XYZ file of C-alpha atoms in Angstrom:
679
model
C 16.650 6.675 53.977
C 14.696 7.559 50.861
C 12.044 5.234 49.484
C 13.139 5.554 45.852
C 16.232 6.456 43.785
C 14.879 9.990 43.422
C 11.988 11.310 45.577
C 9.223 11.851 43.046
C 7.622 14.916 44.608
C 10.909 16.689 45.154
C 11.943 16.037 41.588
C 8.646 16.748 39.879
C 9.704 20.306 39.041
C 13.058 19.079 37.752
C 11.341 16.544 35.518
C 8.914 19.133 34.156
C 11.746 21.569 33.482
C 13.808 18.998 31.633
C 10.836 17.803 29.642
C 9.911 21.331 28.666
C 13.440 21.776 27.334
C 13.037 18.589 25.288
C 15.877 17.003 27.151
C 13.952 13.777 27.576
C 13.189 13.258 23.890
C 10.877 10.282 24.243
C 10.573 8.374 21.006
C 13.485 10.247 19.503
C 16.868 9.654 21.113
C 15.827 7.384 23.980
C 15.013 3.806 23.107
C 13.594 1.030 25.265
C 15.076 -2.234 24.004
C 14.192 -4.190 27.168
C 11.249 -4.173 29.539
C 12.142 -3.911 33.243
C 12.215 -7.161 35.138
C 10.362 -7.084 38.448
C 12.886 -9.091 40.477
C 13.414 -8.654 44.209
C 16.710 -7.093 45.243
C 18.179 -7.199 48.706
C 18.830 -3.798 50.330
C 22.654 -4.099 50.451
C 22.990 -3.770 46.684
C 23.977 -0.126 46.082
C 23.052 2.197 43.260
C 25.868 2.244 40.716
C 26.994 5.083 38.439
C 29.618 4.430 35.772
C 31.104 7.560 34.175
C 33.411 7.108 31.192
C 35.374 10.099 29.934
C 36.339 9.654 26.310
C 39.892 10.496 25.208
C 40.959 11.828 28.614
C 44.597 11.746 29.705
C 45.551 10.848 33.253
C 47.966 13.787 33.467
C 45.056 16.277 33.275
C 43.517 15.080 36.552
C 44.135 17.197 39.639
C 43.707 14.154 41.881
C 46.625 12.540 39.993
C 48.916 15.533 40.395
C 47.969 17.946 37.596
C 48.325 21.637 38.475
C 46.173 22.818 35.559
C 43.023 23.148 37.662
C 40.784 21.358 35.171
C 38.965 18.874 37.401
C 37.715 20.403 40.695
C 34.644 18.159 40.795
C 36.525 14.941 40.182
C 39.194 16.070 42.645
C 36.536 16.574 45.316
C 35.160 13.115 44.649
C 38.675 11.647 44.830
C 39.012 13.007 48.362
C 36.028 10.825 49.264
C 37.107 7.892 47.144
C 39.980 5.697 45.971
C 42.206 6.884 43.120
C 44.460 4.632 41.065
C 47.513 6.475 39.782
C 48.659 3.803 37.300
C 45.578 2.492 35.520
C 45.890 1.308 31.922
C 43.503 0.791 29.020
C 43.942 -2.200 26.717
C 43.131 -0.632 23.369
C 43.149 3.054 22.259
C 39.779 2.811 20.488
C 36.474 3.921 22.040
C 34.191 0.983 21.269
C 36.825 -1.660 21.933
C 37.917 -0.111 25.228
C 34.348 0.215 26.474
C 33.835 -3.444 25.635
C 36.694 -4.328 27.979
C 35.302 -2.046 30.691
C 31.803 -3.515 30.520
C 32.680 -7.191 29.978
C 35.819 -7.552 32.080
C 37.467 -9.347 29.143
C 40.422 -8.594 26.884
C 40.077 -7.587 23.212
C 41.649 -10.855 22.082
C 38.902 -12.704 23.991
C 35.835 -10.608 23.222
C 36.987 -9.944 19.629
C 35.632 -6.382 19.677
C 38.964 -4.925 18.638
C 37.687 -2.111 16.451
C 34.619 -0.076 15.545
C 31.391 -1.703 14.440
C 32.066 -5.275 15.521
C 29.000 -6.660 17.327
C 29.222 -7.498 21.009
C 28.500 -11.215 21.310
C 25.523 -12.144 23.512
C 27.700 -14.939 24.909
C 30.032 -12.487 26.650
C 29.488 -11.534 30.295
C 28.124 -7.996 30.267
C 27.854 -5.770 33.327
C 24.503 -4.053 32.571
C 22.897 -7.374 31.677
C 24.167 -8.993 34.891
C 22.870 -6.098 36.988
C 19.537 -6.006 35.179
C 19.078 -9.703 35.916
C 19.482 -8.828 39.604
C 16.666 -6.282 39.472
C 18.628 -3.109 38.767
C 17.002 -0.414 36.657
C 19.515 0.211 33.878
C 20.062 3.282 31.719
C 22.820 4.255 29.299
C 23.394 7.835 28.120
C 26.143 8.117 25.533
C 27.696 11.129 23.851
C 28.574 9.892 20.364
C 27.501 7.907 17.338
C 30.530 5.708 18.043
C 28.642 4.156 20.989
C 25.170 4.237 19.452
C 23.984 0.642 19.830
C 20.765 1.172 17.923
C 21.612 3.401 14.959
C 25.375 3.524 15.099
C 28.505 1.551 15.499
C 28.264 -0.346 18.807
C 25.858 -3.191 18.015
C 24.906 -5.260 21.040
C 25.785 -2.601 23.615
C 22.108 -2.135 24.497
C 21.881 -5.627 26.053
C 20.535 -5.398 29.582
C 19.602 -1.713 29.352
C 16.007 -0.653 29.852
C 16.890 2.658 28.198
C 19.773 3.236 25.782
C 19.756 6.944 25.032
C 21.528 7.667 21.751
C 19.729 8.534 18.486
C 22.670 9.939 16.487
C 22.987 10.196 12.716
C 25.607 11.037 10.124
C 26.301 14.725 9.793
C 25.085 16.446 6.668
C 26.803 19.546 5.256
C 25.892 22.633 7.236
C 24.342 20.795 10.170
C 25.400 21.119 13.795
C 27.940 18.528 14.915
C 26.349 18.443 18.367
C 22.935 17.562 16.963
C 24.124 14.782 14.700
C 27.261 12.742 15.444
C 27.813 13.751 19.062
C 26.170 15.393 22.070
C 27.730 17.759 24.578
C 28.329 16.611 28.156
C 25.691 18.920 29.593
C 23.018 17.441 27.344
C 24.064 13.872 28.153
C 23.838 14.613 31.873
C 20.447 16.300 31.471
C 19.117 13.217 29.687
C 20.430 11.020 32.511
C 18.891 13.190 35.227
C 15.531 13.141 33.465
C 15.643 9.343 33.429
C 16.543 9.205 37.116
C 13.659 11.524 37.966
C 11.168 8.987 36.596
C 12.545 5.794 38.147
C 10.412 3.646 40.432
C 11.791 2.047 43.585
C 14.822 -0.198 43.380
C 18.539 0.212 42.771
C 19.777 1.625 39.481
C 22.805 1.254 37.234
C 23.498 4.437 35.286
C 26.174 4.666 32.592
C 27.105 8.188 31.474
C 29.571 8.538 28.590
C 31.047 11.991 27.904
C 32.679 12.323 24.479
C 33.778 15.953 24.695
C 37.564 15.540 24.942
C 37.595 13.666 21.624
C 38.720 15.829 18.735
C 37.799 18.223 17.250
C 38.395 20.187 20.456
C 35.632 22.776 20.658
C 34.494 23.483 24.220
C 31.422 25.665 24.746
C 31.444 29.033 26.516
C 32.910 30.026 28.919
C 35.505 27.265 28.534
C 36.133 28.174 24.910
C 37.468 31.602 25.835
C 39.186 30.504 29.011
C 41.113 27.745 27.217
C 41.477 29.391 23.812
C 45.117 28.328 23.527
C 44.488 24.794 24.869
C 41.026 23.689 23.729
C 41.690 20.049 24.667
C 42.052 21.173 28.281
C 38.891 23.225 27.874
C 36.952 20.111 26.848
C 38.161 18.268 29.950
C 37.262 21.210 32.208
C 33.804 21.364 30.610
C 33.267 17.611 31.031
C 34.285 17.933 34.702
C 31.676 20.653 35.163
C 29.028 18.317 33.738
C 30.142 15.574 36.128
C 29.799 18.128 38.905
C 26.215 18.851 37.872
C 25.378 15.148 37.961
C 26.990 14.666 41.370
C 25.289 17.767 42.790
C 21.857 16.397 41.863
C 22.727 13.008 43.343
C 23.824 14.716 46.580
C 20.790 16.994 46.637
C 18.498 14.004 46.761
C 20.402 12.071 49.387
C 21.836 9.381 47.145
C 25.522 10.260 46.968
C 26.782 8.639 50.167
C 25.345 5.188 49.467
C 26.050 5.112 45.716
C 29.021 3.345 44.136
C 30.503 5.696 41.532
C 33.256 4.588 39.144
C 34.959 7.122 36.863
C 37.535 6.340 34.195
C 38.698 7.252 30.702
C 38.435 4.740 27.881
C 41.806 5.939 26.525
C 43.903 9.081 26.322
C 45.214 11.326 23.543
C 48.710 11.597 22.066
C 48.652 15.368 21.388
C 51.734 15.009 19.196
C 53.732 12.605 21.377
C 55.746 10.166 19.248
C 54.392 11.995 16.218
C 50.763 10.928 16.719
C 48.250 13.761 16.885
C 45.256 11.866 18.266
C 44.947 8.155 19.143
C 44.367 4.689 17.773
C 47.771 3.947 16.254
C 50.291 3.786 19.119
C 50.373 2.095 22.542
C 52.370 4.578 24.617
C 51.243 6.020 27.949
C 49.751 9.144 26.375
C 46.881 7.041 25.004
C 46.772 4.131 27.461
C 47.495 5.619 30.911
C 44.027 6.645 32.103
C 42.377 8.081 35.215
C 40.500 5.566 37.382
C 38.527 6.535 40.477
C 36.037 4.705 42.721
C 33.779 6.445 45.236
C 32.505 3.608 47.418
C 29.337 3.585 49.530
C 29.797 5.448 52.822
C 33.033 6.855 51.339
C 34.920 3.726 52.352
C 38.621 4.157 51.648
C 38.192 7.928 51.366
C 41.288 9.734 50.169
C 43.192 6.548 49.410
C 45.600 6.528 46.479
C 46.872 3.248 45.051
C 50.071 3.374 43.004
C 50.208 -0.249 41.869
C 49.553 -0.877 38.181
C 45.923 -1.883 37.453
C 43.825 -2.348 34.307
C 40.429 -1.366 32.923
C 39.656 -5.067 32.558
C 39.458 -5.059 36.382
C 36.590 -2.539 36.541
C 33.569 -4.822 35.982
C 34.709 -7.484 38.500
C 35.331 -4.730 41.051
C 31.870 -3.228 40.604
C 30.207 -6.628 40.936
C 32.156 -7.532 44.048
C 31.509 -4.164 45.680
C 27.799 -4.599 44.886
C 27.800 -7.990 46.619
C 27.187 -9.899 43.396
C 29.027 -12.903 41.923
C 31.711 -12.376 39.281
C 31.249 -14.656 36.232
C 34.126 -17.039 35.653
C 34.405 -15.778 32.063
C 35.528 -12.354 33.267
C 39.297 -12.120 32.891
C 39.863 -9.060 35.040
C 40.511 -9.244 38.763
C 38.608 -7.277 41.367
C 40.470 -4.367 42.947
C 38.571 -4.710 46.220
C 41.449 -6.425 48.017
C 43.764 -3.526 47.116
C 41.166 -1.038 48.279
C 40.814 -2.773 51.638
C 44.529 -2.478 52.431
C 45.272 0.030 55.165
C 47.641 2.916 54.384
C 51.091 2.379 55.862
C 54.432 4.123 56.130
C 56.294 0.846 55.607
C 58.676 1.415 52.642
C 58.162 -2.209 51.615
C 54.370 -2.004 51.654
C 54.175 -1.297 47.935
C 55.327 -4.826 47.318
C 52.162 -6.071 49.023
C 50.059 -4.329 46.365
C 49.831 -6.632 43.390
C 51.749 -5.223 40.415
C 49.501 -6.408 37.593
C 50.766 -7.018 34.090
C 48.963 -4.741 31.628
C 48.419 -5.978 28.068
C 47.382 -3.694 25.173
C 46.861 -3.997 21.443
C 45.692 -2.063 18.428
C 44.566 -3.534 15.125
C 43.499 -0.139 13.824
C 46.733 0.476 11.844
C 46.159 -2.811 10.023
C 42.423 -2.469 9.437
C 42.452 1.181 8.403
C 45.777 1.477 6.575
C 47.151 -2.004 5.901
C 50.109 -1.455 8.232
C 51.216 -3.711 11.071
C 49.078 -4.139 14.169
C 50.831 -3.488 17.483
C 50.905 -5.417 20.781
C 52.274 -4.199 24.117
C 52.977 -5.513 27.597
C 53.756 -3.499 30.704
C 55.563 -5.851 33.057
C 57.644 -4.835 36.056
C 59.355 -1.583 35.168
C 59.301 -2.199 31.429
C 57.067 -1.347 28.504
C 57.565 -3.725 25.581
C 55.919 -3.073 22.190
C 55.771 -5.750 19.537
C 56.191 -4.016 16.189
C 58.228 -4.693 13.040
C 60.915 -2.639 14.821
C 60.268 -3.785 18.395
C 60.555 -1.411 21.339
C 61.567 -1.664 24.991
C 61.437 1.158 27.529
C 62.340 1.402 31.202
C 59.334 3.288 32.528
C 61.035 4.088 35.813
C 63.843 6.093 34.234
C 62.179 6.896 30.893
C 58.461 7.570 31.500
C 58.090 9.327 28.129
C 59.372 6.254 26.237
C 62.024 8.282 24.449
C 64.895 5.744 24.505
C 64.318 2.377 22.856
C 66.438 -0.232 24.677
C 65.418 -3.222 22.553
C 68.656 -3.478 20.560
C 70.937 -3.211 23.594
C 68.841 -5.255 26.024
C 67.996 -8.226 23.829
C 67.634 -10.696 26.706
C 65.117 -8.494 28.513
C 63.199 -7.821 25.293
C 63.117 -11.540 24.439
C 61.890 -12.417 27.940
C 59.016 -9.922 27.873
C 58.174 -10.868 24.285
C 57.755 -14.454 25.446
C 55.595 -13.243 28.338
C 53.440 -11.313 25.896
C 52.983 -14.344 23.643
C 52.098 -16.565 26.579
C 49.702 -14.024 28.050
C 47.902 -13.416 24.767
C 47.629 -17.117 24.046
C 46.249 -17.794 27.523
C 43.711 -14.959 27.373
C 42.586 -15.541 23.782
C 40.848 -18.831 24.510
C 37.181 -18.212 23.882
C 34.052 -19.947 22.709
C 32.702 -16.653 21.416
C 32.353 -16.739 17.647
C 33.995 -13.896 15.799
C 31.275 -11.393 14.975
C 31.462 -9.215 11.895
C 29.938 -5.769 11.369
C 26.931 -5.725 9.094
C 26.840 -3.606 5.958
C 24.965 -0.660 7.465
C 27.346 -0.342 10.404
C 30.311 -0.562 8.041
C 28.794 2.112 5.809
C 28.329 4.506 8.727
C 31.869 3.951 9.960
C 33.329 4.473 6.515
C 31.339 7.676 6.145
C 33.009 8.892 9.336
C 36.388 7.753 7.997
C 37.054 5.350 10.844
C 37.719 2.150 8.902
C 38.843 1.299 5.428
C 37.603 -2.214 5.022
C 34.848 -4.612 5.869
C 36.920 -7.538 4.710
C 37.226 -10.768 6.667
C 39.264 -10.818 9.842
C 42.957 -11.366 9.190
C 45.012 -13.955 10.997
C 47.207 -12.562 13.766
C 50.450 -13.299 11.916
C 49.123 -11.384 8.917
C 48.228 -8.405 11.100
C 51.783 -8.205 12.451
C 53.508 -8.463 9.072
C 52.843 -5.013 7.593
C 54.694 -1.719 7.601
C 55.709 -0.361 11.005
C 53.255 2.456 11.866
C 56.135 4.465 13.352
C 57.390 5.068 9.831
C 53.990 6.225 8.538
C 52.430 8.192 11.374
C 52.479 11.456 9.422
C 50.258 9.822 6.786
C 47.738 8.929 9.488
C 47.779 12.502 10.800
C 47.277 13.961 7.330
C 44.400 11.619 6.590
C 42.771 12.394 9.916
C 42.933 16.153 9.277
C 41.673 15.725 5.733
C 38.677 13.687 6.834
C 37.634 16.393 9.278
C 37.938 18.943 6.487
C 35.659 16.811 4.315
C 33.209 16.357 7.181
C 33.111 20.128 7.748
C 32.709 20.827 4.013
C 36.194 22.397 3.760
C 36.866 20.547 0.536
C 39.461 22.984 -0.835
C 41.556 22.456 2.300
C 41.112 18.679 2.191
C 42.282 18.180 -1.405
C 46.006 19.030 -0.957
C 46.196 16.944 2.223
C 44.674 13.959 0.479
C 47.026 14.379 -2.470
C 49.943 14.103 -0.058
C 48.472 10.971 1.492
C 47.945 9.366 -1.907
C 51.476 10.238 -2.991
C 52.658 8.073 -0.067
C 49.909 5.447 -0.166
C 48.330 5.402 -3.654
C 46.380 2.215 -2.978
C 44.806 3.239 0.325
C 41.046 2.795 -0.227
C 39.836 5.307 2.361
C 42.181 8.018 1.053
C 41.011 7.450 -2.528
C 37.402 7.581 -1.418
C 37.851 10.763 0.612
C 39.719 12.448 -2.250
C 37.001 11.477 -4.711
C 34.312 12.740 -2.343
C 36.073 16.089 -1.889
C 36.471 16.590 -5.640
C 32.867 15.570 -6.268
C 31.616 18.103 -3.722
C 33.664 20.711 -5.602
C 31.904 19.519 -8.798
C 35.229 18.358 -10.249
C 33.735 15.096 -11.437
C 36.499 14.283 -13.904
C 38.899 14.379 -10.946
C 36.497 12.582 -8.626
C 35.523 9.536 -10.655
C 38.971 7.817 -11.071
C 39.817 7.686 -7.322
C 36.270 6.617 -6.505
C 36.534 3.866 -9.109
C 39.862 2.810 -7.604
C 38.413 2.713 -4.098
C 35.543 0.571 -5.344
C 37.913 -1.768 -7.164
C 40.091 -2.171 -4.078
C 37.055 -2.751 -1.873
C 34.165 -3.967 -4.048
C 32.098 -4.797 -0.950
C 32.395 -1.265 0.375
C 28.869 0.113 0.063
C 29.911 3.691 0.845
C 32.512 3.732 -1.915
C 30.057 2.359 -4.463
C 27.469 4.934 -3.400
C 29.869 7.867 -3.753
C 30.941 6.630 -7.176
C 27.287 6.389 -8.172
C 26.673 9.992 -7.106
C 29.584 11.274 -9.185
C 28.504 9.304 -12.259
C 24.926 10.486 -11.807
C 26.037 14.124 -11.806
C 27.832 13.635 -15.138
C 24.644 12.240 -16.690
C 25.971 8.683 -16.810
C 22.815 7.259 -15.322
C 23.339 3.752 -16.648
C 26.816 3.753 -15.128
C 25.462 5.021 -11.800
C 22.742 2.394 -11.615
C 24.909 -0.651 -10.687
C 26.793 1.394 -8.106
C 23.604 2.368 -6.294
C 22.325 -1.198 -6.646
C 25.474 -2.463 -4.934
C 25.084 0.078 -2.130
C 21.451 -0.937 -1.540
C 22.304 -4.641 -1.485
C 24.962 -4.012 1.150
C 22.877 -1.617 3.242
C 19.158 -2.141 2.510
C 18.091 0.142 5.387
C 20.125 3.089 4.103
C 17.421 5.548 3.099
C 19.626 7.815 0.957
C 20.901 4.860 -1.056
C 17.324 3.702 -1.677
C 16.415 7.196 -2.865
C 19.437 7.503 -5.150
C 18.666 4.173 -6.804
C 15.058 5.286 -7.293
C 16.216 8.571 -8.821
C 18.434 6.857 -11.374
C 15.753 4.278 -12.213
C 13.301 7.118 -12.869
C 15.709 8.532 -15.447
C 16.272 5.266 -17.320
C 12.571 4.450 -17.694
C 12.352 1.951 -14.854
C 9.592 3.867 -13.094
C 7.821 0.934 -11.366
C 11.125 -0.090 -9.776
C 11.794 3.536 -8.860
C 8.451 3.668 -7.039
C 9.297 0.489 -5.125
C 12.569 1.968 -3.864
C 10.897 5.275 -3.016
C 8.367 3.359 -0.928
C 11.223 1.574 0.838
C 13.013 4.866 1.443
C 9.915 6.505 2.906
C 9.238 3.466 5.055
C 12.684 4.006 6.571
C 12.510 7.816 6.640
C 8.953 9.192 6.239
C 10.148 12.821 6.208
C 12.755 12.266 3.479
C 12.351 15.451 1.455
C 13.761 14.302 -1.867
C 11.934 10.965 -1.795
C 8.608 12.660 -1.114
C 9.301 15.220 -3.842
C 10.253 12.615 -6.459
C 7.429 10.231 -5.620
C 4.878 13.026 -5.774
C 6.265 14.328 -9.060
C 6.265 10.885 -10.660
C 2.643 10.329 -9.646
C 1.717 13.749 -10.987
C 3.401 12.958 -14.308
C 1.517 9.655 -14.370
C -1.698 11.718 -14.129
C -2.394 10.638 -10.567
C -2.484 14.054 -8.875
C -4.686 12.967 -5.952
C -2.147 10.279 -5.037
C 0.692 12.771 -5.526
C -0.649 15.360 -3.089
C 0.367 13.702 0.216
C 3.983 13.337 -0.882
C 4.232 16.828 -2.340
C 2.567 18.378 0.705
C 5.010 16.516 2.939
C 7.952 17.744 0.845
C 6.716 21.320 1.095
C 6.265 21.033 4.856
C 9.725 19.515 5.371
C 11.400 22.144 3.155
C 9.021 25.140 3.110
C 11.577 27.271 1.228
C 11.857 24.803 -1.670
C 10.729 26.320 -4.987
C 10.478 22.859 -6.570
C 8.119 21.554 -3.909
C 5.708 24.450 -4.344
C 5.845 24.351 -8.161
C 5.209 20.598 -8.266
C 2.393 21.006 -5.772
C 0.896 23.786 -7.904
C 0.974 21.503 -10.951
C -0.847 18.773 -9.033
C -3.506 21.243 -7.878
C -3.890 22.443 -11.481
C -4.574 18.872 -12.624
C -7.241 18.604 -9.933
C -8.828 21.919 -10.952
C -8.056 23.524 -7.563
C -7.095 26.892 -8.984
C -7.080 28.766 -5.651
C -4.623 26.299 -4.142
C -2.586 26.376 -7.345
C -2.298 30.167 -7.127
C -1.180 30.017 -3.479
C 1.559 27.507 -4.275
C 2.819 29.467 -7.295
C 3.048 32.570 -5.106
C 5.012 30.594 -2.533
C 7.280 29.265 -5.276
C 8.109 32.806 -6.427
C 9.228 33.688 -2.907
C 11.150 30.439 -2.366
C 14.699 29.456 -3.193
C 15.723 28.101 -6.604
C 16.185 24.309 -6.889
C 19.108 23.012 -4.847
C 22.030 21.539 -6.781
C-alpha cells in the first residue's frame, strides 16, 4: 500500500512538467475557498473520483451497446465495474443536473432548476460531507457554466479545498478554449497536478468534461477522424482524456482501491423531435444518460443492471460505498443493494431489481422564451410528459417516442398524471428558501444567451400555462444558432436568423437584445437602438440589455442618453469592470470628471490591467496637468497593448509635460509604428 494518494518522489517530475506548462495556474484559475480540515479518517474510506461528461448520450457508449468505437477507455473500465443501462437525468440543463448529482435531491426540492441560481448552504452537498470527514477535495470544471467563483454556479465551491475554474466571457477574436470553456485534456492536466501535491489522506476529485457540448469542435486528430460527425469526435476525445486520468491513477497504484463514478449530466437531441441541442424537451435523447461505477477491488466487475435508475441516486450510492452516513434530506436511494445482487439466469430475476420511477422537468422554455415548462414521469413501461398537449409513450414498443398515445389511452395518461402530481408534491417539500441569482451572475448568463429574464420565480401553474414548446422548437433552434453567430462575431449571418425569430416572437427580450447587439457590432446603430430599447423596456432590470443600449447610444454621440443606461448596468452589477469603465467614459464626456475618476478607480480595482480604463485615467490626469500621476496608468496601458498608437501618443504627451524629451521621442517613434486607434 502507498503512504499517500500519489507518491511524492515518483510524481515530482510529473509535477514539475505540468507546472512548467502552466497547467497548475496558481492564483489564476485555481482558487482555494476553504482551508483543509485536519480530521482523522479511518482507512476503509476509499479515494473517490467523480467524472461528469457534459451533454453525452447513452447511445454513444460502447459498454451500453454502441458500435461506433468512441469509448475504449470507458468500456475497459466498465469491464471492471458496474454499468447501468437505463439511467436517467432529471433536468436537461448542466447546472441544474449537477446540483441533483451532488446533492441527491430533485430540482423541485433544491430549487436550482436553471442557470445562475445559487446552491443553498442548507442543502446536503457531497463534497462538503466528504470534506467534513477529512477528505481532500478538488473540483476541476470545463466551462463557465460551472464556475462557482466567477461564473454561473454560485455555491458549488462549498466543501472544496480547490475549485479550479477561472473562466470569463469571450471577447471578439479570442480563443473559446481560453475564455468560456477548457478542453478535456487541460482539465485532466489541472486535476493531475493537484493530485501530485496532495498530502496523506483520502481524496474526492470531481472532473467535469464539457467537450461534447456544442459547438462541436474536437481537436486533432479527432477533428479529421470525425469530420462528418464532430459530436462523436468530441465524445471520443473526452474518452481519451478520461483514459489519461485513469492511466495515471493506475500508474501510481491507486486504481484498484478507488471508487470511480462516471455519468453524463444530460444528453443531446441532435435533431430528434425537432430539437437541435437540449434544454427544451424531456425525451430520452437528452435524459437517458450513461452511468458507471468502478468499485474498490473491482467488486461487481462486468455487471450490467437494466433496471431504471436516476442521477438523484448517485450521491447516496457514493456515500454508502464509502462507508459514510446518508443525510435524511437526500431524496435519492443508494444503488448498492442492486449492485450486490448476484447475476442469475432466472427470467423473473429482473423483477427483483427495483424499477424506480424517474421524474424530470425543465423550466428553461418558460424562463428563456415565455413558453410552457414541461414535466415528465417514467413509470413502468410508459413515458408521460405534462405539456399543454400532453404526451404518453410506450417505451417498450416505441423507444423513440414517435407515437403519442395520450388521446387514445386517456385512463393510462390520467393515472400517470396523478402519479406525477403526487410525486412532485411529495418531493417538493423543503425548508430551503428559494435563492435568486444576483445581478452579476444574471449579466454573465444573458451575455451567453442562456436566460432571458432575472424576474421573480413564477408559480408552478403559471409556468405550465404558456405555449407548448413543441409548436415553437424551430424558434429555439434559430435563436440558438444566431447566438453562436453573435458570439463568434458572425454578425451578418446572425441578423437574418434573428429577424426570423422576431417575426415569430416580436416581444422576446433575448432575441431583441441579440439582434440589437448584432446590428450595433455592424455599426448599424439606427437599426440597433430600437430593439435594444425594446429589450430594456421588457426587462428593465436586465443589466446586460441596458449596457448594450448604452453602448449603441454612446456610439451615436448621445452621451446624455447613454449615461442612465450605464448607470443602471452598474447598479445591477457593481463588480462588472466594463460597465464601470463605460460609465466613466460617458461621464468624462459630459463634464462629470470627478465622478468619471471614481468609476475608473473602481474599474481598476476590479481589473488592474484594464487597458481602456488605464488609458482614459492617464489621459484625464494628463489633461488636468498632472502628468506625474498619469504616467503609471499610461505606462500600464502601453504594456497591456504595446501596439496601441493612442497609448504611446498619450504617454509621449505626458513625458513632454514633464520635460523628458528623450522618453517623449521614444514614445512618438513607437506610436508611428503602432496601429491606429481602435474603433
